[in-house]
Amino acid sequence: MNSSSPDILALITTLKMAGITTIILMLIGTPLAWFLAKMKSRGKVFIEALVALPLVLPPTVLGFYLLLLFSPQYLPGQIWQQATGQQLAFSFSAIVIGSVLYSLPFVVQPLQKAFEQLGDDLLEAAATLGASAFDRFFTIVLPITKASFITAASLGFAHTVGEFGVVLMIGGNIPGETRVLSIALFDHVEAFDYAQAHMISISLVIASLVLLSMIYLLNRPNKSRLKTSNPLITKSETSKRFS
Amino acid sequence: MTGLSIKVLVEHDDFVLSIDEEVSLTGITGVFGHSGSGKSTLLKVIAGLNKQAKGKLSINTLPEADTLFDSEAKVFVNAQQRNIGLVFQNSRLFPHLSVEGNLRYGQKRRNNTPLNNFLDFSEIVSLTQLDNLLVKSVEQLSGGEQQRVALARALLAEPRLLLLDEPLSALDDKNKKLMLTLLAKVQKQLNLPMLYVSHSLAEIQQLADDLLVLSSGEVTHYGDIHQVIHQLTTHSEIFHQTSLSLTLNEHLPQYGLTSLALAEQNILMPLNQQVKNDSEVRCIIAASDISVTLHEPSESSIVNHLNGTITAFELCKSQVLLTVNCSGQDFFVNITAWSTKRLSLIVGQKIFIQFKANAVRTLC
C-alpha cells in the first residue's frame, strides 16, 4: 500500500501535464494548422518539416536542447527566472513546454488535413451570406471538422501521457512536480519491482487502446460528412445547338 | 437607376481579365463567354472573393456611389459586408445543416437596414417550391432541389444584387427549365437585379434583358440581348441565329400550335401553354432552318412564311448569310451561294422567308 501512493501522485502529475499540454496544443495548433492549410508559398514545406521533426528525432535530442535553453545560462531560462523567480529546468512548466513541442505534430497534422479537405467552397458561400471570418470558423469549420478536433486533442493527450525521453531530460524525477507515470515505471523496473511495473504498464496499454479505438470509431469513413453529392451532368441538345 | 461601375484588372500566371464597363443593374444581365473567358473570375471580383484584383468597383445607387473596392485608395469591402448574393454552379450547401438550417443561415445574417423590406421566409420557401423539403438533410436532395435551396438561401440573405455562376450547368433538361422559369419569376417578384453567367447562350437568351460578352478576359459586346445576339451572328462568333421576343396571339391546341404576333404578321410555334397573354416569348430561330422563296408559297406544309426585304449579304465560306427585314425584325437566313445565284437575290429585293413551326425554339 505504501508504494502505491507515489504512483497515484505520478498519475495525477501525468494527467495534469497532459491536460494542460492538450489545451495549449489546441490553442496553438488550430491557427498553425489553418495557416499551413491555406498557405501556398514554398516556405510552407519548411514549417511543415519543423512541426513534424519530433516524429523522427529521438526525444532525448529535443530534451537535450531544451535543457540547455531552459538552464539559467541561456536567455530563455534567464528570462523565465527573472519573471517567476524560479528555475525553468526541472520544473512542471518545463515538462509542459517540452510536451507541447513534442506532441505538436499529432495535433497539427489531423487539423491541417481536415482544413485542406474542407476547402474554400463552403467558406466562400458563407461569406457571401454575410458571415464574418470568426462566424465562419464557429458555424462552418468547427461543426464540419469536429471529428478531427476530437482526434487531434485525443492524440495530443495520449502521446503526452506516453512521453519519457523529454521529461527525463528536462524534468528529472521530482515527485508531485515532474515525476510522471513513465518515469515511475522506469524507477520500478530499475528497482526490480516488476509487480508495480506491470500495474502501470497494463493500465497504460488499456487506457491507450480504449482512447485509440474511440478515435478510429469517430473517424470511420461513413461518418465523414465532407462529401457533397455530385449531380448528374447532362448536356442538352437544344443548348448545344444554339450556343 | 442602379449601375455597377467596373474598372478591374486581374492578372494570373497565364490569364488577364481587364474590364472597364458601366453595367446597368436592371433586370437580368447575362454574361456570356467560353470557358476561360473570365466570367467566373469577374463574378468573384464583384462578390469580394478575389482579393488580387486591381482597379475600382462600385455600385451606383443614386444619389451616391458605394465603393466595393479601390486598390489605389486601399479600400476593400469584405464579401460578408457587400450584401451581394452568389449562387454557385455546385450549390455549396452546408452539409451539417438541414435544408431549413441552410436557408436560415443567410436570413440570420441579413443586413438590418431600415430600407430593407424583409422577405417572408415562407414566401421564399413556397416560391422556390421547398415546402416539403425543409427538414431533409441536404445530402438527400436531387441536383435540382439543391440548386433551388442554394437560390432560396441566397435570396433570404436579402442581397442588393444576385450573382449566378452557371447555376443550371449541373442540371438535367427538366430541372433546367424549372429553374429558368423560377429565376424569371423571382426576378419579377422581388425586383432584384441579377448577373447571370453562363456558357450557354440559349439559357441567357431565355432570361436576360442585357448581354455582356466576354472573350479572353475582355468585354467584346454589351447591350440589349437581341441586339448583341444579332451582332454575334453577323460576326459569325456564334451559330447563326435570330433572337426575338414575341407576344401571344392565341393558342391553337387542336393543331398543337401557338400563334405569336410579329407586328401584323403571325409566327406559329409548337403549342406552349406556359405562354400567358401578358408575357413575351423569347425565341430563337437558327439561320439554317429558314429558307427563301420569291413568291408566297401557297401549297406547302411549311406553316410560317413572312414577307420581307433583303437588307444585307455576307459571304461565309460557301454559305451566304442573308439579313431579311420582316415587319421591322431582322431575320438571319443561311442559304448556299448556288441558291443566291439561281434566285438572283439582291439587296432591297422583296422576298418571302419560310420556316417550320418546329424551327421556333424556346427553352421554357
Coordinates of C-alpha atoms in Angstrom, one line a residue:
Chain A
M1 CA 0.0 0.0 0.0
N2 CA 2.8 2.2 0.9
S3 CA 4.4 2.1 -2.6
S4 CA 1.1 2.8 -4.5
S5 CA 0.6 6.3 -3.2
P6 CA 3.7 7.8 -5.1
D7 CA 2.3 6.1 -8.2
I8 CA -1.1 7.8 -7.6
L9 CA 0.8 11.1 -7.3
A10 CA 2.6 10.3 -10.6
L11 CA -0.7 9.6 -12.2
I12 CA -2.1 12.9 -11.1
T13 CA 1.0 14.7 -12.3
T14 CA 0.7 12.9 -15.6
L15 CA -2.9 13.8 -16.1
K16 CA -2.3 17.4 -15.1
M17 CA 0.7 17.7 -17.5
A18 CA -1.2 16.0 -20.4
G19 CA -4.4 18.1 -19.8
I20 CA -2.6 21.4 -19.7
T21 CA -0.5 20.4 -22.7
T22 CA -3.6 19.5 -24.7
I23 CA -5.3 22.8 -24.0
I24 CA -2.2 24.7 -25.1
L25 CA -1.7 22.5 -28.1
M26 CA -5.3 23.1 -29.3
L27 CA -4.9 26.9 -28.9
I28 CA -1.6 26.9 -30.8
G29 CA -2.2 24.1 -33.1
T30 CA -5.5 25.3 -34.6
P31 CA -4.2 28.6 -36.0
L32 CA -1.0 26.9 -37.1
A33 CA -2.8 24.1 -38.9
W34 CA -5.1 26.7 -40.5
F35 CA -2.2 28.8 -41.6
L36 CA -0.5 25.7 -43.1
A37 CA -3.6 24.6 -44.9
K38 CA -4.2 27.9 -46.5
M39 CA -0.5 28.8 -47.2
K40 CA 0.6 28.5 -50.8
S41 CA 4.2 29.7 -50.7
R42 CA 7.3 27.5 -50.7
G43 CA 8.2 28.3 -47.1
K44 CA 5.3 26.0 -46.2
V45 CA 7.3 22.8 -46.5
F46 CA 9.9 24.1 -44.1
I47 CA 7.4 24.9 -41.4
E48 CA 5.7 21.6 -42.0
A49 CA 9.1 19.8 -41.6
L50 CA 9.8 21.7 -38.4
V51 CA 6.4 20.7 -37.0
A52 CA 7.0 17.1 -37.9
L53 CA 10.5 17.0 -36.5
P54 CA 9.5 15.4 -33.1
L55 CA 8.1 12.4 -35.1
V56 CA 11.6 11.4 -36.2
L57 CA 14.0 12.8 -33.7
P58 CA 14.9 10.8 -30.6
P59 CA 13.0 12.6 -27.8
T60 CA 16.3 12.9 -25.9
V61 CA 17.7 15.2 -28.7
L62 CA 14.8 17.6 -28.2
G63 CA 15.2 17.2 -24.4
F64 CA 18.9 17.9 -24.6
Y65 CA 18.4 21.2 -26.5
L66 CA 15.5 22.2 -24.3
L67 CA 17.6 21.5 -21.2
L68 CA 20.2 23.9 -22.4
L69 CA 17.7 26.6 -23.3
F70 CA 15.9 26.3 -20.0
S71 CA 19.0 26.5 -17.9
P72 CA 19.9 29.9 -16.4
Q73 CA 23.0 30.2 -18.6
Y74 CA 20.8 30.8 -21.7
L75 CA 18.4 33.7 -22.4
P76 CA 15.1 31.8 -22.3
G77 CA 16.0 30.3 -19.0
Q78 CA 17.2 33.7 -17.7
I79 CA 14.0 35.5 -18.7
W80 CA 11.9 32.8 -17.1
Q81 CA 13.9 33.0 -13.9
Q82 CA 13.6 36.8 -13.7
A83 CA 9.9 36.8 -14.4
T84 CA 8.9 34.0 -12.0
G85 CA 11.8 33.8 -9.6
Q86 CA 12.2 30.1 -10.2
Q87 CA 14.4 28.0 -12.4
L88 CA 12.7 26.7 -15.5
A89 CA 14.7 23.5 -15.9
F90 CA 13.4 20.6 -13.8
S91 CA 10.0 22.2 -13.2
F92 CA 6.5 21.3 -14.1
S93 CA 6.4 24.2 -16.6
A94 CA 9.4 22.8 -18.3
I95 CA 7.8 19.4 -19.0
V96 CA 4.6 21.1 -20.2
I97 CA 6.6 23.2 -22.7
G98 CA 8.6 20.2 -23.7
S99 CA 5.4 18.2 -24.2
V100 CA 3.8 20.9 -26.3
L101 CA 6.7 20.8 -28.8
Y102 CA 6.9 17.0 -28.7
S103 CA 3.2 16.4 -29.3
L104 CA 2.7 19.3 -31.8
P105 CA 2.6 17.2 -35.0
F106 CA -0.1 14.9 -33.5
V107 CA -2.4 17.9 -33.2
V108 CA -1.4 20.0 -36.2
Q109 CA -1.4 17.2 -38.8
P110 CA -5.0 15.9 -38.4
L111 CA -6.3 19.5 -38.2
Q112 CA -4.3 20.6 -41.3
K113 CA -5.6 17.7 -43.3
A114 CA -9.2 18.4 -42.2
F115 CA -8.9 22.1 -43.1
E116 CA -7.4 21.2 -46.5
Q117 CA -10.2 18.8 -47.2
L118 CA -12.8 21.3 -46.2
G119 CA -11.5 23.7 -48.8
D120 CA -12.8 27.2 -49.6
D121 CA -16.1 26.5 -51.3
L122 CA -18.3 26.4 -48.2
L123 CA -16.5 29.3 -46.6
E124 CA -16.9 31.5 -49.7
A125 CA -20.6 30.6 -49.7
A126 CA -20.9 31.6 -46.0
A127 CA -19.1 34.9 -46.7
T128 CA -21.5 35.9 -49.4
L129 CA -24.3 35.2 -47.0
G130 CA -22.8 37.7 -44.6
A131 CA -20.8 35.5 -42.2
S132 CA -17.5 37.1 -40.9
A133 CA -14.3 35.1 -40.6
F134 CA -14.9 34.4 -36.9
D135 CA -18.5 33.5 -37.5
R136 CA -17.5 31.1 -40.4
F137 CA -15.0 29.3 -38.1
F138 CA -17.6 28.6 -35.4
T139 CA -20.6 27.9 -37.7
I140 CA -18.9 26.1 -40.6
V141 CA -15.4 24.9 -39.9
L142 CA -15.8 23.7 -36.3
P143 CA -19.0 21.7 -36.8
I144 CA -17.8 20.0 -40.0
T145 CA -14.3 19.2 -38.8
K146 CA -15.5 18.3 -35.2
A147 CA -14.2 14.7 -35.5
S148 CA -10.7 15.9 -36.5
F149 CA -10.6 18.3 -33.5
I150 CA -11.5 15.4 -31.2
T151 CA -8.9 13.2 -32.9
A152 CA -6.2 15.9 -32.6
A153 CA -6.9 16.5 -28.9
S154 CA -7.0 12.8 -28.1
L155 CA -3.8 12.1 -29.9
G156 CA -2.1 15.0 -28.4
F157 CA -3.2 13.9 -24.9
A158 CA -2.3 10.2 -25.4
H159 CA 1.0 11.0 -26.9
T160 CA 1.9 13.3 -24.0
V161 CA 0.9 10.7 -21.4
G162 CA 3.3 8.3 -23.2
E163 CA 6.4 10.5 -23.4
F164 CA 9.5 9.7 -21.5
G165 CA 12.7 11.0 -23.0
V166 CA 11.9 14.7 -23.0
V167 CA 10.6 14.6 -19.4
L168 CA 13.6 12.7 -18.2
M169 CA 16.0 15.2 -19.8
I170 CA 14.3 18.4 -18.7
G171 CA 12.1 17.3 -15.8
G172 CA 14.1 14.8 -13.8
N173 CA 12.2 12.9 -11.2
I174 CA 10.7 15.2 -8.6
P175 CA 7.6 13.7 -7.0
G176 CA 4.4 15.8 -7.5
E177 CA 6.3 18.1 -9.9
T178 CA 7.9 16.2 -12.7
R179 CA 7.6 12.5 -11.8
V180 CA 5.1 11.2 -14.3
L181 CA 3.9 7.6 -14.9
S182 CA 6.6 6.7 -17.5
I183 CA 9.3 7.8 -15.1
A184 CA 7.7 6.0 -12.2
L185 CA 7.6 2.9 -14.4
F186 CA 11.3 3.2 -15.2
D187 CA 12.1 3.5 -11.4
H188 CA 10.1 0.3 -10.6
V189 CA 12.0 -1.6 -13.3
E190 CA 15.3 -0.3 -12.0
A191 CA 14.4 -1.5 -8.5
F192 CA 13.2 -4.9 -9.9
D193 CA 9.7 -4.1 -8.6
Y194 CA 8.0 -5.9 -11.5
A195 CA 4.6 -6.1 -9.9
Q196 CA 4.2 -2.3 -9.7
A197 CA 5.8 -2.0 -13.2
H198 CA 3.1 -4.4 -14.5
M199 CA 0.4 -2.3 -12.9
I200 CA 1.4 0.9 -14.5
S201 CA 2.2 -0.8 -17.9
I202 CA -1.0 -2.7 -18.3
S203 CA -3.1 0.4 -17.2
L204 CA -1.3 2.5 -19.8
V205 CA -1.8 -0.2 -22.5
I206 CA -5.6 -0.5 -21.8
A207 CA -6.2 3.2 -21.5
S208 CA -4.4 4.0 -24.7
L209 CA -6.2 1.1 -26.5
V210 CA -9.6 2.5 -25.4
L211 CA -8.7 6.0 -26.4
L212 CA -7.3 5.0 -29.9
S213 CA -10.4 2.7 -30.5
M214 CA -12.6 5.7 -29.8
I215 CA -10.6 7.9 -32.3
Y216 CA -10.9 5.2 -35.0
L217 CA -14.6 4.8 -34.4
L218 CA -15.1 8.5 -34.7
N219 CA -13.1 8.7 -38.0
R220 CA -14.8 5.8 -39.8
P221 CA -15.2 6.7 -43.4
N222 CA -19.1 6.6 -43.4
K223 CA -19.1 9.2 -40.6
S224 CA -17.4 11.7 -42.9
R225 CA -19.9 14.5 -43.9
L226 CA -17.5 16.4 -46.1
K227 CA -18.6 14.7 -49.3
T228 CA -21.2 16.7 -51.3
S229 CA -23.3 14.9 -53.8
N230 CA -22.4 15.2 -57.4
P231 CA -25.5 15.8 -59.5
L232 CA -25.7 14.2 -62.9
I233 CA -24.4 16.4 -65.7
T234 CA -26.5 16.0 -68.8
K235 CA -25.9 18.0 -71.9
S236 CA -29.0 19.4 -73.6
E237 CA -29.3 19.1 -77.3
T238 CA -31.0 22.4 -77.6
S239 CA -28.4 24.3 -75.8
K240 CA -25.6 22.7 -77.8
R241 CA -27.4 23.7 -81.0
F242 CA -27.7 27.4 -80.1
S243 CA -24.5 28.1 -78.3
Chain B
M1 CA -31.3 53.7 -62.0
T2 CA -28.6 51.5 -60.4
G3 CA -25.4 50.6 -62.1
L4 CA -22.2 48.7 -61.5
S5 CA -19.1 50.6 -62.4
I6 CA -16.4 48.1 -63.2
K7 CA -12.7 49.1 -63.8
V8 CA -10.9 45.9 -63.0
L9 CA -7.7 44.2 -63.8
V10 CA -6.9 40.7 -62.6
E11 CA -3.6 39.1 -63.6
H12 CA -2.9 35.4 -63.1
D13 CA 0.0 33.5 -64.5
D14 CA -1.4 32.9 -67.9
F15 CA -4.6 34.9 -67.8
V16 CA -5.6 38.6 -67.7
L17 CA -9.1 39.9 -67.0
S18 CA -9.3 43.6 -68.0
I19 CA -12.7 45.3 -67.8
D20 CA -13.8 48.9 -68.0
E21 CA -17.6 49.0 -68.2
E22 CA -20.7 50.6 -66.7
V23 CA -23.2 47.8 -66.3
S24 CA -26.8 48.8 -65.7
L25 CA -28.3 46.8 -62.9
T26 CA -31.9 46.4 -64.0
G27 CA -33.5 43.1 -64.6
I28 CA -31.2 40.3 -65.6
T29 CA -27.8 40.9 -67.3
G30 CA -26.4 37.8 -69.0
V31 CA -22.6 37.3 -69.0
F32 CA -21.7 35.0 -71.8
G33 CA -18.3 33.6 -72.7
H34 CA -16.5 30.4 -73.3
S35 CA -14.6 28.6 -70.5
G36 CA -11.5 30.6 -69.7
S37 CA -13.1 33.9 -70.8
G38 CA -13.0 35.2 -67.3
K39 CA -16.8 35.1 -66.5
S40 CA -16.4 33.3 -63.1
T41 CA -13.4 35.5 -62.2
L42 CA -15.5 38.6 -62.8
L43 CA -18.2 37.3 -60.5
K44 CA -15.7 36.5 -57.8
V45 CA -14.3 40.0 -58.1
I46 CA -17.8 41.5 -57.7
A47 CA -18.7 39.2 -54.8
G48 CA -15.4 40.1 -53.0
L49 CA -13.9 36.6 -53.2
N50 CA -10.9 37.7 -55.2
K51 CA -8.6 39.9 -53.3
Q52 CA -5.9 40.2 -56.1
A53 CA -8.0 42.4 -58.3
K54 CA -6.7 45.9 -59.0
G55 CA -8.8 48.9 -60.0
K56 CA -12.1 50.1 -58.8
L57 CA -15.5 48.7 -58.4
S58 CA -18.6 50.5 -57.2
I59 CA -22.4 50.1 -57.1
N60 CA -24.0 53.4 -58.1
T61 CA -27.3 53.8 -56.4
L62 CA -28.4 57.4 -56.9
P63 CA -27.6 59.7 -55.4
E64 CA -24.3 58.2 -54.2
A65 CA -21.8 55.6 -55.2
D66 CA -20.9 52.8 -52.9
T67 CA -17.3 51.7 -53.4
L68 CA -16.8 47.9 -53.1
F69 CA -13.0 48.2 -53.6
D70 CA -10.5 50.7 -54.8
S71 CA -7.0 49.3 -54.9
E72 CA -5.3 52.7 -55.2
A73 CA -7.1 54.0 -52.1
K74 CA -6.6 50.7 -50.4
V75 CA -10.3 50.2 -49.9
F76 CA -11.6 46.6 -49.8
V77 CA -15.1 45.8 -48.6
N78 CA -15.2 42.1 -47.5
A79 CA -17.5 39.7 -49.1
Q80 CA -19.6 39.5 -46.0
Q81 CA -20.2 43.2 -45.9
R82 CA -21.0 43.7 -49.6
N83 CA -24.6 42.4 -49.4
I84 CA -24.2 40.7 -52.8
G85 CA -25.5 37.2 -53.2
L86 CA -23.9 34.4 -55.2
V87 CA -25.4 31.2 -56.4
F88 CA -22.6 28.7 -57.4
Q89 CA -22.6 26.1 -60.0
N90 CA -22.1 23.4 -57.3
S91 CA -24.8 24.5 -54.8
R92 CA -22.2 24.6 -51.9
L93 CA -24.9 23.8 -49.3
F94 CA -23.7 23.3 -45.7
P95 CA -23.7 19.5 -45.2
H96 CA -24.0 19.7 -41.4
L97 CA -27.3 21.7 -41.6
S98 CA -30.8 20.7 -42.8
V99 CA -32.4 22.5 -45.7
E100 CA -34.1 24.9 -43.2
G101 CA -30.8 25.4 -41.4
N102 CA -29.2 26.3 -44.7
L103 CA -32.0 28.8 -45.5
R104 CA -31.9 30.3 -42.0
Y105 CA -28.1 30.8 -42.2
G106 CA -28.3 33.7 -44.6
Q107 CA -31.5 35.0 -43.2
K108 CA -30.0 35.4 -39.7
R109 CA -27.1 37.4 -41.2
R110 CA -29.0 39.8 -43.5
N111 CA -28.2 43.5 -43.2
N112 CA -30.6 45.2 -40.8
T113 CA -31.0 48.4 -42.7
P114 CA -34.3 50.1 -42.3
L115 CA -34.6 50.5 -46.1
N116 CA -35.0 46.7 -46.5
N117 CA -38.3 45.2 -46.9
F118 CA -37.8 42.0 -45.1
L119 CA -38.7 39.0 -47.1
D120 CA -41.1 36.5 -45.6
F121 CA -39.4 33.1 -45.1
S122 CA -42.4 31.1 -46.1
E123 CA -43.0 33.2 -49.1
I124 CA -39.5 32.4 -50.4
V125 CA -39.9 28.8 -49.5
S126 CA -43.1 28.4 -51.4
L127 CA -41.7 30.4 -54.4
T128 CA -38.8 28.0 -54.7
Q129 CA -41.0 25.0 -54.0
L130 CA -39.1 23.8 -51.0
D131 CA -42.1 23.4 -48.6
N132 CA -41.8 19.6 -48.3
L133 CA -38.0 19.6 -48.1
L134 CA -37.3 21.8 -45.1
V135 CA -36.5 19.0 -42.6
K136 CA -34.4 17.0 -45.1
S137 CA -30.7 16.7 -44.9
V138 CA -29.1 18.4 -47.9
E139 CA -27.4 15.1 -48.9
Q140 CA -30.8 13.6 -49.7
L141 CA -31.7 16.2 -52.3
S142 CA -31.5 15.9 -56.0
G143 CA -29.4 18.2 -58.1
G144 CA -32.4 20.4 -59.0
E145 CA -33.5 20.6 -55.4
Q146 CA -30.0 21.5 -54.2
Q147 CA -29.9 24.5 -56.6
R148 CA -33.3 25.6 -55.5
V149 CA -32.1 25.6 -51.9
A150 CA -29.0 27.5 -52.9
L151 CA -31.1 30.1 -54.6
A152 CA -33.5 30.4 -51.7
R153 CA -30.6 30.7 -49.3
A154 CA -29.1 33.5 -51.3
L155 CA -32.4 35.3 -51.6
L156 CA -33.1 35.1 -47.8
A157 CA -29.9 37.0 -47.1
E158 CA -31.6 39.8 -49.0
P159 CA -28.8 40.8 -51.3
R160 CA -29.0 44.1 -53.3
L161 CA -27.5 42.2 -56.3
L162 CA -27.6 38.5 -57.0
L163 CA -24.8 36.8 -59.0
L164 CA -25.5 33.5 -60.6
D165 CA -22.5 31.4 -61.7
E166 CA -23.6 28.7 -64.2
P167 CA -26.5 27.8 -61.9
L168 CA -28.0 25.3 -64.4
S169 CA -24.9 23.6 -65.7
A170 CA -25.2 20.6 -63.4
L171 CA -28.9 20.1 -64.0
D172 CA -30.9 17.9 -66.5
D173 CA -33.2 19.4 -69.1
K174 CA -36.3 19.2 -66.9
N175 CA -34.7 20.9 -64.0
K176 CA -33.1 23.5 -66.2
K177 CA -36.5 24.6 -67.5
L178 CA -37.9 24.7 -64.0
M179 CA -35.0 26.8 -62.7
L180 CA -35.2 29.2 -65.7
T181 CA -38.9 29.7 -65.1
L182 CA -38.2 30.1 -61.4
L183 CA -35.4 32.7 -61.9
A184 CA -37.6 34.8 -64.2
K185 CA -40.4 34.7 -61.7
V186 CA -38.1 35.5 -58.7
Q187 CA -36.6 38.5 -60.7
K188 CA -40.0 39.9 -61.4
Q189 CA -41.5 39.3 -58.0
L190 CA -38.6 40.7 -55.9
N191 CA -37.3 43.2 -58.5
L192 CA -33.8 42.0 -57.7
P193 CA -31.0 42.8 -60.2
M194 CA -29.1 39.7 -61.3
L195 CA -25.9 39.0 -63.2
Y196 CA -26.3 35.6 -64.8
V197 CA -23.1 33.9 -66.0
S198 CA -23.3 31.1 -68.5
H199 CA -21.5 29.5 -71.4
S200 CA -24.9 28.6 -72.8
L201 CA -26.3 31.4 -74.9
A202 CA -29.6 29.6 -75.1
E203 CA -30.1 29.9 -71.4
I204 CA -29.1 33.5 -71.3
Q205 CA -31.4 34.3 -74.2
Q206 CA -34.4 33.0 -72.3
L207 CA -33.7 35.2 -69.2
A208 CA -31.6 38.2 -69.7
D209 CA -32.6 41.7 -70.8
D210 CA -29.0 42.7 -71.5
L211 CA -26.0 40.7 -72.6
L212 CA -22.3 41.2 -71.8
V213 CA -19.9 39.1 -73.9
L214 CA -16.5 38.2 -72.5
S215 CA -13.7 36.9 -74.6
S216 CA -10.2 36.2 -73.3
G217 CA -10.7 38.5 -70.4
E218 CA -12.2 41.4 -72.3
V219 CA -15.7 42.7 -72.9
T220 CA -16.4 42.4 -76.7
H221 CA -20.1 43.3 -76.7
Y222 CA -22.5 44.8 -74.3
G223 CA -26.1 45.8 -74.9
D224 CA -29.7 44.7 -75.4
I225 CA -29.9 40.9 -75.5
H226 CA -31.4 40.6 -79.0
Q227 CA -29.1 43.2 -80.5
V228 CA -26.0 41.6 -79.1
I229 CA -27.0 38.2 -80.3
H230 CA -27.5 39.7 -83.8
Q231 CA -24.1 41.3 -83.6
L232 CA -22.6 38.0 -82.6
T233 CA -24.4 36.3 -85.5
T234 CA -23.2 38.9 -88.1
H235 CA -19.7 38.5 -86.8
S236 CA -20.1 34.7 -87.1
E237 CA -19.0 34.3 -83.5
I238 CA -21.9 32.0 -82.7
F239 CA -24.2 29.7 -84.6
H240 CA -26.1 32.0 -87.0
Q241 CA -29.5 32.6 -85.3
T242 CA -32.3 35.1 -85.0
S243 CA -33.2 36.0 -81.4
L244 CA -36.5 37.7 -80.8
S245 CA -39.3 38.4 -78.3
L246 CA -42.9 37.9 -79.4
T247 CA -46.3 38.3 -77.8
L248 CA -49.1 35.8 -77.8
N249 CA -51.9 35.9 -80.4
E250 CA -53.7 32.7 -79.4
H251 CA -53.2 29.0 -78.5
L252 CA -54.4 26.5 -81.1
P253 CA -54.4 23.3 -79.1
Q254 CA -56.4 21.5 -81.8
Y255 CA -53.4 21.9 -84.1
G256 CA -50.7 21.7 -81.5
L257 CA -49.6 25.2 -82.2
T258 CA -49.2 28.6 -80.6
S259 CA -49.7 31.7 -82.6
L260 CA -47.4 34.6 -81.9
A261 CA -47.6 38.2 -83.2
L262 CA -44.9 40.0 -85.2
A263 CA -46.5 43.3 -86.0
E264 CA -49.2 42.4 -88.5
Q265 CA -47.7 39.0 -89.4
N266 CA -48.1 35.7 -87.5
I267 CA -45.5 33.2 -86.4
L268 CA -46.5 29.7 -85.4
M269 CA -44.6 27.6 -82.9
P270 CA -45.2 24.3 -81.2
L271 CA -48.0 24.5 -78.6
N272 CA -46.7 26.0 -75.4
Q273 CA -49.5 26.8 -73.0
Q274 CA -47.0 28.2 -70.5
V275 CA -47.1 31.4 -72.6
K276 CA -49.6 33.8 -71.0
N277 CA -51.4 36.7 -72.5
D278 CA -49.3 39.4 -70.9
S279 CA -45.9 37.8 -71.2
E280 CA -43.5 37.7 -74.1
V281 CA -41.9 34.7 -75.5
R282 CA -38.1 34.6 -76.2
C283 CA -37.5 32.6 -79.3
I284 CA -34.5 31.5 -81.3
I285 CA -34.6 30.5 -85.0
A286 CA -31.5 29.0 -86.4
A287 CA -30.5 30.6 -89.7
S288 CA -30.1 27.2 -91.3
D289 CA -33.8 26.4 -90.5
I290 CA -35.1 29.3 -92.7
S291 CA -35.3 29.3 -96.5
V292 CA -36.2 31.9 -99.0
T293 CA -38.8 31.9 -101.8
L294 CA -39.5 34.7 -104.4
H295 CA -43.3 34.2 -104.2
E296 CA -45.6 33.4 -101.2
P297 CA -45.8 29.6 -101.1
S298 CA -49.5 28.6 -101.1
E299 CA -49.1 24.8 -101.3
S300 CA -46.5 24.0 -98.7
S301 CA -46.6 22.2 -95.4
I302 CA -44.3 24.8 -94.0
V303 CA -46.5 27.0 -91.8
N304 CA -44.5 30.1 -91.4
H305 CA -43.9 32.5 -94.3
L306 CA -43.2 36.1 -93.8
N307 CA -42.7 38.8 -96.3
G308 CA -39.6 41.0 -96.0
T309 CA -36.8 42.8 -97.7
I310 CA -33.2 41.7 -98.1
T311 CA -31.0 44.2 -96.3
A312 CA -27.6 42.6 -96.3
F313 CA -25.5 39.8 -97.8
E314 CA -22.5 38.3 -96.2
L315 CA -20.4 35.5 -97.6
C316 CA -19.2 32.9 -95.0
K317 CA -17.2 30.1 -96.7
S318 CA -19.6 28.6 -99.3
Q319 CA -22.6 29.9 -97.5
V320 CA -24.4 33.2 -97.7
L321 CA -25.8 34.8 -94.6
L322 CA -28.8 36.9 -95.6
T323 CA -30.3 39.6 -93.4
V324 CA -34.0 39.9 -94.2
N325 CA -36.2 42.5 -92.5
C326 CA -39.7 41.4 -91.9
S327 CA -42.0 44.0 -90.2
G328 CA -39.1 45.7 -88.5
Q329 CA -37.4 42.5 -87.3
D330 CA -34.2 41.3 -88.8
F331 CA -34.1 37.6 -89.6
F332 CA -30.9 35.8 -90.5
V333 CA -31.0 33.2 -93.2
N334 CA -28.3 30.8 -94.3
I335 CA -28.5 29.7 -98.0
T336 CA -26.0 28.4 -100.4
A337 CA -24.1 30.6 -102.9
W338 CA -25.7 28.4 -105.5
S339 CA -29.3 29.4 -104.5
T340 CA -28.3 33.1 -104.2
K341 CA -27.2 33.0 -107.8
R342 CA -30.1 30.9 -109.1
L343 CA -32.7 33.3 -107.5
S344 CA -30.6 36.3 -108.4
L345 CA -31.0 37.8 -105.0
I346 CA -30.0 41.4 -104.4
V347 CA -30.2 43.9 -101.5
G348 CA -33.5 45.7 -101.4
Q349 CA -35.4 42.8 -103.1
K350 CA -38.8 41.8 -101.6
I351 CA -38.9 38.1 -100.8
F352 CA -40.6 35.6 -98.5
I353 CA -38.8 33.7 -95.8
Q354 CA -40.3 30.4 -94.6
F355 CA -39.7 28.0 -91.7
K356 CA -41.4 25.2 -89.9
A357 CA -43.2 25.7 -86.6
N358 CA -40.6 23.4 -85.0
A359 CA -37.8 25.8 -86.0
V360 CA -39.1 28.3 -83.5
R361 CA -37.4 27.3 -80.3
T362 CA -37.6 28.3 -76.7
L363 CA -36.2 26.6 -73.6
C364 CA -39.2 27.4 -71.3

